[in-house]
């Protein structure tokens, strides 16, 4: 059974940093993109950042310059370094894998990790 296990969420003050990690098991990535989605109460599930198997990245405009996505293929893990956090970054963050959990399904597939940023 394929699993995406997120870790690293928590509560920080505005301006602080957090690093999320997602480790996969039972999942063969091949050339699929992986990434992070988030969903705040009352909001839609939105793509925060994605990374291709060859390392190409994309970011939502709201996080550009503050968040960095990376991967360690040997560890089957992707990361999201979040700096200069803002209260509007508060959400449940979900790891996503194209072909397994992507688009709106990303916010329903795994358990996610809560990120809370206080002002």
Backbone as numpy.savetxt, mean C-alpha at the origin, in Angstrom:
# Nx Ny Nz CAx CAy CAz Cx Cy Cz
-3.10 -21.48 -0.88 -3.94 -20.29 -0.88 -3.06 -19.05 -0.88
-3.34 -18.15 -1.80 -2.56 -16.92 -1.89 -2.88 -15.99 -0.73
-1.86 -15.33 -0.21 -2.05 -14.38 0.88 -1.22 -13.13 0.64
-1.78 -11.99 1.04 -1.08 -10.71 1.08 -1.15 -10.23 2.51
-0.04 -10.17 3.19 -0.04 -9.84 4.61 0.62 -8.48 4.80
-0.20 -7.52 5.25 0.28 -6.16 5.47 0.74 -5.97 6.91
1.69 -5.09 7.09 2.14 -4.73 8.43 2.70 -3.31 8.39
2.86 -2.72 9.58 3.53 -1.43 9.67 2.65 -0.23 9.90
1.34 -0.40 9.94 0.48 0.74 10.19 0.61 1.21 11.64
-0.08 2.28 11.95 -0.04 2.81 13.30 -0.57 4.22 13.35
-0.32 4.87 14.48 -0.77 6.24 14.70 0.43 7.16 14.83
0.42 8.25 14.08 1.49 9.23 14.14 0.90 10.63 14.08
1.71 11.59 14.45 1.30 12.98 14.31 1.63 13.46 12.90
0.95 14.49 12.49 1.21 15.08 11.18 2.70 15.42 11.06
3.24 15.11 9.90 4.66 15.32 9.66 5.51 14.10 9.94
4.91 13.10 10.57 5.64 11.90 10.90 5.75 10.93 9.74
6.35 9.78 10.02 6.60 8.77 8.99 6.17 7.39 9.46
5.80 6.58 8.49 5.51 5.17 8.72 6.00 4.38 7.52
6.32 3.13 7.74 6.71 2.26 6.64 5.82 1.02 6.66
5.10 0.81 5.58 4.26 -0.36 5.44 5.01 -1.45 4.68
4.69 -2.69 5.01 5.27 -3.83 4.29 4.16 -4.80 3.91
4.34 -5.46 2.81 3.39 -6.48 2.36 4.18 -7.68 1.85
3.96 -8.79 2.49 4.62 -10.03 2.09 3.60 -10.97 1.49
3.95 -11.55 0.35 3.05 -12.47 -0.31 3.46 -13.91 -0.05
2.48 -14.77 -0.07 2.74 -16.21 -0.01 1.71 -16.93 -0.86
2.12 -18.01 -1.45 1.20 -18.75 -2.29 0.80 -18.01 -3.54
1.57 -17.00 -3.92 1.24 -16.14 -5.07 2.44 -16.05 -5.99
2.21 -16.35 -7.26 3.26 -16.23 -8.26 3.05 -14.93 -8.99
3.94 -14.02 -8.78 3.76 -12.67 -9.30 3.99 -12.56 -10.81
4.96 -13.26 -11.32 5.36 -13.13 -12.73 5.58 -11.65 -13.06
4.86 -11.12 -14.05 5.06 -9.73 -14.47 3.99 -8.79 -13.93
3.23 -9.23 -12.95 2.12 -8.42 -12.46 2.58 -7.23 -11.63
1.80 -6.18 -11.70 2.03 -5.03 -10.84 1.58 -5.36 -9.42
2.21 -4.71 -8.46 1.73 -4.75 -7.09 1.64 -3.31 -6.58
0.93 -3.12 -5.50 0.80 -1.75 -5.03 0.03 -1.64 -3.74
-0.37 -0.41 -3.47 -1.11 -0.09 -2.26 -2.34 0.74 -2.62
-3.46 0.33 -2.05 -4.69 1.10 -2.11 -5.01 1.56 -0.69
-5.89 2.52 -0.60 -6.37 2.93 0.72 -7.83 3.32 0.64
-8.48 3.22 1.80 -9.87 3.60 1.89 -10.14 4.24 3.23
-10.59 5.46 3.19 -11.01 6.17 4.40 -12.53 6.05 4.53
-13.06 6.17 5.75 -14.51 6.06 5.92 -15.26 7.03 5.02
-16.24 6.50 4.30 -17.04 7.33 3.42 -16.42 7.61 2.08
-15.19 7.16 1.89 -14.49 7.41 0.63 -14.37 6.14 -0.19
-14.09 6.32 -1.46 -13.86 5.17 -2.33 -12.46 4.61 -2.12
-12.30 3.39 -2.55 -10.99 2.75 -2.55 -10.13 3.43 -3.62
-8.96 3.90 -3.25 -8.13 4.62 -4.22 -6.72 4.05 -4.27
-6.18 4.06 -5.46 -4.80 3.62 -5.66 -3.85 4.68 -5.12
-2.97 4.27 -4.25 -1.96 5.16 -3.69 -0.68 5.09 -4.51
-0.24 3.88 -4.77 1.02 3.70 -5.49 1.09 2.28 -6.04
1.82 2.13 -7.15 1.99 0.82 -7.75 3.43 0.67 -8.24
3.87 -0.57 -8.32 5.21 -0.86 -8.80 5.15 -2.08 -9.70
5.81 -1.98 -10.84 5.84 -3.11 -11.76 6.96 -4.07 -11.36
6.96 -5.21 -11.99 7.98 -6.21 -11.65 9.39 -5.72 -12.00
9.49 -4.80 -12.97 10.81 -4.28 -13.33 11.13 -2.98 -12.60
10.27 -2.59 -11.66 10.59 -1.46 -10.80 10.00 -0.12 -11.19
9.23 -0.06 -12.26 8.57 1.20 -12.61 7.50 1.52 -11.58
7.39 2.78 -11.24 6.47 3.18 -10.17 5.49 4.24 -10.63
4.37 4.31 -9.94 3.41 5.38 -10.13 2.81 5.74 -8.79
2.38 7.00 -8.70 1.85 7.51 -7.44 0.61 8.36 -7.69
-0.29 8.34 -6.73 -1.40 9.28 -6.76 -0.83 10.68 -6.57
-1.45 11.66 -7.19 -0.96 13.03 -7.08 -0.86 13.48 -5.63
-1.77 13.00 -4.80 -1.83 13.45 -3.41 -0.65 12.98 -2.57
0.10 11.98 -3.05 1.20 11.45 -2.25 2.56 11.63 -2.93
2.56 12.16 -4.14 3.83 12.34 -4.85 4.78 13.20 -4.05
6.03 12.76 -3.97 7.04 13.51 -3.24 7.07 13.19 -1.76
6.07 12.45 -1.27 6.03 12.11 0.15 6.13 10.60 0.39
5.57 9.83 -0.52 5.56 8.37 -0.38 6.52 7.76 -1.40
7.12 6.64 -1.01 8.00 5.90 -1.91 7.69 4.42 -1.83
7.42 3.83 -2.98 7.16 2.39 -3.03 8.43 1.68 -3.48
8.66 0.51 -2.91 9.83 -0.27 -3.29 9.52 -1.75 -3.14
10.44 -2.58 -3.61 10.19 -4.01 -3.53 11.48 -4.78 -3.30
11.33 -5.92 -2.68 12.44 -6.86 -2.51 11.93 -8.19 -3.03
12.24 -8.47 -4.28 11.70 -9.66 -4.92 12.16 -10.94 -4.25
13.35 -10.93 -3.70 13.87 -12.12 -3.02 13.05 -12.46 -1.78
12.43 -11.43 -1.19 11.63 -11.63 0.01 10.13 -11.62 -0.28
9.78 -11.51 -1.57 8.35 -11.44 -1.94 7.63 -10.35 -1.16
8.28 -9.21 -1.05 7.76 -8.13 -0.21 7.82 -6.80 -0.95
6.77 -6.01 -0.79 6.80 -4.62 -1.23 6.66 -3.73 -0.01
7.12 -2.50 -0.16 7.10 -1.55 0.95 6.48 -0.23 0.49
5.99 0.51 1.45 5.54 1.87 1.20 6.08 2.75 2.31
7.08 3.55 1.98 7.62 4.51 2.93 6.80 5.78 2.83
6.20 6.17 3.93 5.32 7.33 3.96 5.92 8.40 4.85
6.30 9.50 4.27 6.88 10.62 5.00 5.94 11.83 4.94
6.20 12.78 5.81 5.40 14.02 5.85 3.91 13.70 5.84
3.53 12.79 6.69 2.14 12.35 6.71 1.20 13.48 7.10
0.02 13.45 6.51 -1.01 14.45 6.75 -2.26 13.77 7.30
-3.09 14.50 8.02 -4.34 13.89 8.53 -5.18 13.25 7.41
-5.15 13.82 6.22 -5.93 13.26 5.12 -5.36 11.94 4.59
-4.20 11.52 5.09 -3.67 10.21 4.74 -4.28 9.11 5.62
-5.04 9.50 6.61 -5.68 8.53 7.50 -6.61 7.63 6.72
-6.38 6.33 6.80 -7.17 5.35 6.04 -6.70 3.96 6.41
-7.43 2.97 5.94 -6.93 1.60 5.96 -6.19 1.38 4.65
-4.97 0.91 4.75 -4.13 0.69 3.57 -4.10 -0.81 3.25
-4.30 -1.10 1.99 -4.38 -2.49 1.54 -3.30 -2.78 0.50
-2.65 -3.89 0.68 -1.71 -4.36 -0.34 -2.52 -4.93 -1.51
-2.03 -4.72 -2.70 -2.75 -5.16 -3.89 -1.81 -5.86 -4.86
-2.35 -6.83 -5.55 -1.58 -7.56 -6.56 -2.47 -7.77 -7.77
-2.04 -7.26 -8.89 -2.84 -7.40 -10.11 -3.01 -8.86 -10.44
-4.26 -9.23 -10.73 -4.59 -10.62 -10.99 -5.06 -11.34 -9.75
-4.88 -10.76 -8.59 -5.32 -11.34 -7.32 -6.28 -10.41 -6.60
-5.87 -9.20 -6.38 -6.68 -8.19 -5.71 -6.25 -6.85 -6.25
-7.09 -6.24 -7.10 -6.75 -4.98 -7.75 -8.00 -4.14 -7.91
-7.85 -2.89 -8.14 -8.95 -1.94 -8.25 -9.80 -2.02 -6.99
-11.09 -1.98 -7.12 -11.96 -1.94 -5.93 -11.82 -3.19 -5.08
-11.47 -4.31 -5.71 -11.32 -5.56 -4.96 -10.19 -5.50 -3.96
-9.23 -4.61 -4.19 -8.08 -4.51 -3.28 -8.51 -4.14 -1.88
-9.59 -3.39 -1.75 -10.02 -2.93 -0.43 -10.98 -3.90 0.24
-11.14 -5.07 -0.37 -11.98 -6.09 0.24 -11.23 -7.39 0.44
-10.09 -7.53 -0.21 -9.45 -8.85 -0.27 -8.71 -9.20 1.01
-7.86 -8.29 1.48 -7.06 -8.56 2.67 -7.59 -7.83 3.89
-6.85 -7.91 4.97 -7.30 -7.27 6.20 -6.91 -5.81 6.27
-5.88 -5.42 5.53 -5.43 -4.04 5.54 -4.70 -3.69 6.84
-4.14 -2.50 6.84 -3.47 -1.99 8.03 -3.87 -0.54 8.22
-4.26 -0.19 9.44 -4.78 1.15 9.73 -3.64 2.14 9.88
-3.77 3.26 9.21 -2.86 4.39 9.37 -3.68 5.57 9.86
-3.31 6.12 11.00 -4.02 7.26 11.58 -3.04 8.40 11.80
-3.33 9.54 11.21 -2.47 10.71 11.33 -3.24 11.80 12.04
-2.73 12.23 13.16 -3.40 13.27 13.94 -2.75 14.62 13.69
-3.56 15.65 13.81 -3.06 17.01 13.55 -2.49 17.64 14.80
